[in-house]
Structures are given as C-alpha cells and as structure tokens.
Amino acid sequence: MKNIGLIGLGVMGKSLALNIENKGFDISVYNYTPEETRNFMENEAREKNISAFYDIKALVSSLNKPRKIFLMITAGKPVDSMIQKLIPFLDKGDLIMDGGNTYFQDTARRIEELKGKGIFYLGIGVSGGEAGALNGPSIMPGGSREAYDLVKDILLKIAAQTEAGPCCTYVGNGAAGHFVKMLHNGIEYGIMQAMSEVYDILHRVLKLSTEEIGDIFETWNGGELNSYLMEISYKIMKHRDVKTGKATVEMILDKAGQKGTGKWTAQTSLDLGIPTPTLNAAVEGRIISFFKEDRTSLSKYVDKKYPEASYDKEKLVAKLEKSLLFTNFIIFSQGLWLIAEASKEYSFDINLSETLKIWRGGCIIRAKMLDELRKIVDEDKENVNLLNNKRSMEFLMDKLESMKDVTNIAKDFYIPVLVHNTALDYFYSMVAENLPANLIQAQRDFFGAHTYNRIDKEGIFHTTNWE
Ligand code: 6PG
C-alpha cells in the first residue's frame, strides 16, 4: 500500500511526485490524460518507486488509510470536478490536499463541503516553480490541524530546508494556506515590477547594456538585495538569444501575463480596507503593459525633452540599490499587514514570524530582507503595520533621499515607475499627520449630505448652506 497519491502530472505535479519518491515515500500517481502518465513513467519516473494508475478508483484503492491525495491540477472548476470524482471512493477521515494557486474563498467553501462528508481538506500553497517542487519548495498548508498532522511528516521532508528548519509549517485554519500563497504572489508581482523599473532606468538613463545591468544585479545579489528574483534576473540579463545573438530578454515582447493571484490580492485588500497600493500598482503595471498597440501609437504624441545633465554611474547605481530596498520593504510591509488583518477577519490565526520563516527558502520571494522583517515582527507580535517600528523607520529613512532622487529622475526621463511611486506616496501618506481628506469630506457633505467630523469637537456635522 502507498503512502500518498498525487493527481495531475503537469510540470509541478511531476516534480513534486519525484521529490516525494526521493524522500523515501511510496507514491501513486494519476493524470487525466493517460498519455501523460505513460510518458512520465517511461521517462522521468523510470526506475523510480512510483506506481501509475489509469483510473481513479484504482489509485484510491492503492493507498494506505487514512488516504492522502495531493491534487496538482489547474485551479478552479477542475478541482471541484476532481473532488466529485474522488468522493465515491473515499472514506471518513481521508484527506484531499490542493497544491494549486487556488482562490482562498474556493478553498474555504471546499473545506466546509467536505467536512459534511467527514473528509479532511487542506489548501496548500506551494511555491518555487519546477525546480522548487523537485528539490524542495516552500509549503504553506492551511486547514484543520488534525488534517495537517496526517501528512506533516511528508510535507516537512519534501520542503526546502534552511538553517532555520524546513520551509513548511502549519499556516493556520481554513483557507489560511492559500491566503498566504496568494499574498506571496501579490508580493512577488510587486518585487518583479520594482526590479523591472530599475532595469528600465539603468537602460534608459545610464544607457547601460543588458550585460552591464546583469553585472550590477549580480553585485546587488551579493549584498542586502540578495534574493532568488535578483539571482534569476542577473542570469536572465546575461542570456543570449541563439538566433540573433542579442540578449534574450531584449527579444521578448513587453506584455506581462498573469494568472490571477495578484489581482485577488488587490481585490482582497480593497474588501478588507487595508492599503496595499504598491501591490495593486504592480497588477496595474502588468495590465497596462498589455496595451502595446495603444502605447505604440500614443508614444508618437509626446515630444520628449530629456535633461542635459549626465548622471554619475556609480552614484545612480547606489541610489537605485537603496530605492529598490525601500520599495521592497514597503511591498513586504503592505503584504504582511494584509495577512495580519485577514487572519483576524477570517480567524486564520496565522503566525507572521513563522510565515516569514517558511518564505526564507524554496519560494520565489525568498530574500535576505526576510531576516530583518522577521526581527521586526518578533519585536512586537501585536504590531501588524511594520512601519510602527523604530528599526523599520530607520531602514526607510536611510533610503528616502535615494528614493526621492530615483523617482524624480524617472519623471525627467518619462520612465513609468508605478511601484516605486506608490511605495513613496504610501510612505508619505502613512507619515503625514494631515491628509487633504478634509476636502473630500466637505465635498461629500456638499453634494450628498454625507456629514463629517470636526477637529475641534466630538459629533457628526452637516453644513446646510454650502452655497
Ligand atoms: C510560485 C509562483 C507560481 C507561479 C505564479 C505565476 O510561487 O512558485 O508564484 O505560483 O509562477 O502562478 O503567476 P502569474 O502567472 O500570475 O505571474
């Protein structure tokens, strides 16, 4: 009998199956299209302790009780339909795990639906792409602790390992795992956009070649900006297109795709009333990039007057390093605030410090900065807005002048830096004792009698004679 079953032999599913087998567990696999299963068994899984099944009943029958089944299939309807196919063969106490990028509200619904049948369900965030799934991803399981305990031995072993331990922990109740994965991706969008803005400035202001930008990214990766995304970006910068001999990245059309997790993050922040403008701007950046034809035709109308001054390369590179640190810190702080608020709202009971720990290895947003963030979180567990911390403010203030210079230079060169700008404006808003929201309140009261509060006395007021 097998320890675990895995359904879905796409890139992530195959890699995860091999990882599970490699850690000494007996695994059964199934895929919707039998050709894919055969192909897997004849190639990657050849001579591995992996058993393939071509119908669901046989797969389920091959498993030890309580059965544990990992779904690595496309999020959305396919998950519901697979659950329906599994139910007739499952018993009370069996466990289904969804390792896809599922919208957390779908996971919450499925947990409830299956609870009625006595079947456990975990929503599991899995990050790290193909290499991560194979060698050790960051794993974010959410659901009941009882369900987690059934499978934690396997999850802890297949996760990435760091000095601080495995990059897997019980994230929290209900849909906590998929919620944290959604925020991981919202942060991922923000950091990727911020890096692409810096790349644009290095290209267009300093006129550096892609190779030279790669060298700068490589140097940064050796310092405070050390991260997986920085590492892959310097490698990307140095990659040459075989056909043209040019840098491959320069041959790629500038339209960014997306599968929904960044958008859900933005939608959730609006629903919960927690400000994440920088994460949201990253989604907008991808959306705007899609309008290539409009951008191309409109670009002809702008008569660009560039500054005469030339910039000292070393100085500007140093400023950009700081502006990126500032922006990344703001991105993380917004994301963590939203997690903390959602944890209260949905009773997830998420531990922010543990979340940062399991993001330290295996996942796409793993970065040196997470160590500093963890110290800040650990200093005051009740503080959900990381800006309310001396260490945070010192970190940001040290970089503020660079941030101002970088965003100003971008404006002078007509370079859009949506994420940098919103990071700075968010910071300015959060440190502004007075915001002009008084005018908005007056306007609301003028046209709709929406009332307002006063600064000099308690109560609700309405002005009847605005004219
Ligand atoms: C990860 C990634 C992974 C995937 C994203 C990409 O953590 O391993 O986030 O989940 O690459 O889905 O998302 P977009 O297609 O929306 O950029």
CSV table of N, CA and C in Angstrom, one decimal, residues 11 17 66 73 88 121 140 205 260 267 282 352 448:
chain,number,residue,atom,x,y,z
A,11,VAL,N,3.9,20.1,-15.0
A,11,VAL,CA,5.3,20.4,-14.6
A,11,VAL,C,5.4,20.3,-13.1
A,17,ALA,N,6.0,14.8,-7.4
A,17,ALA,CA,6.0,13.3,-7.3
A,17,ALA,C,7.4,12.8,-7.1
A,66,PRO,N,-5.7,6.4,6.8
A,66,PRO,CA,-6.5,7.3,6.0
A,66,PRO,C,-5.7,7.7,4.8
A,73,ILE,N,-3.5,20.1,-9.9
A,73,ILE,CA,-4.2,20.3,-11.1
A,73,ILE,C,-4.6,21.8,-11.2
A,88,PRO,N,-16.9,9.3,-4.2
A,88,PRO,CA,-17.5,7.9,-4.1
A,88,PRO,C,-16.5,6.9,-3.6
A,121,TYR,N,-9.7,18.3,4.3
A,121,TYR,CA,-9.2,19.0,3.1
A,121,TYR,C,-8.2,20.1,3.5
A,140,MET,N,2.9,25.9,2.2
A,140,MET,CA,2.1,26.7,3.1
A,140,MET,C,0.7,26.0,3.3
A,205,VAL,N,18.5,55.7,-18.6
A,205,VAL,CA,19.2,56.9,-18.1
A,205,VAL,C,20.7,56.7,-18.2
A,260,GLY,N,-3.9,35.6,-12.0
A,260,GLY,CA,-5.0,35.9,-11.1
A,260,GLY,C,-4.6,36.2,-9.7
A,267,GLN,N,-7.9,42.8,-4.9
A,267,GLN,CA,-9.3,42.8,-4.6
A,267,GLN,C,-9.6,42.6,-3.1
A,282,ALA,N,1.4,47.0,-9.1
A,282,ALA,CA,2.1,46.0,-9.8
A,282,ALA,C,1.2,45.3,-10.8
A,352,LEU,N,2.8,35.4,11.8
A,352,LEU,CA,3.6,36.1,10.7
A,352,LEU,C,5.1,35.7,10.7
A,448,GLY,N,-23.9,65.5,-1.1
A,448,GLY,CA,-24.7,64.3,-0.7
A,448,GLY,C,-25.1,64.3,0.8
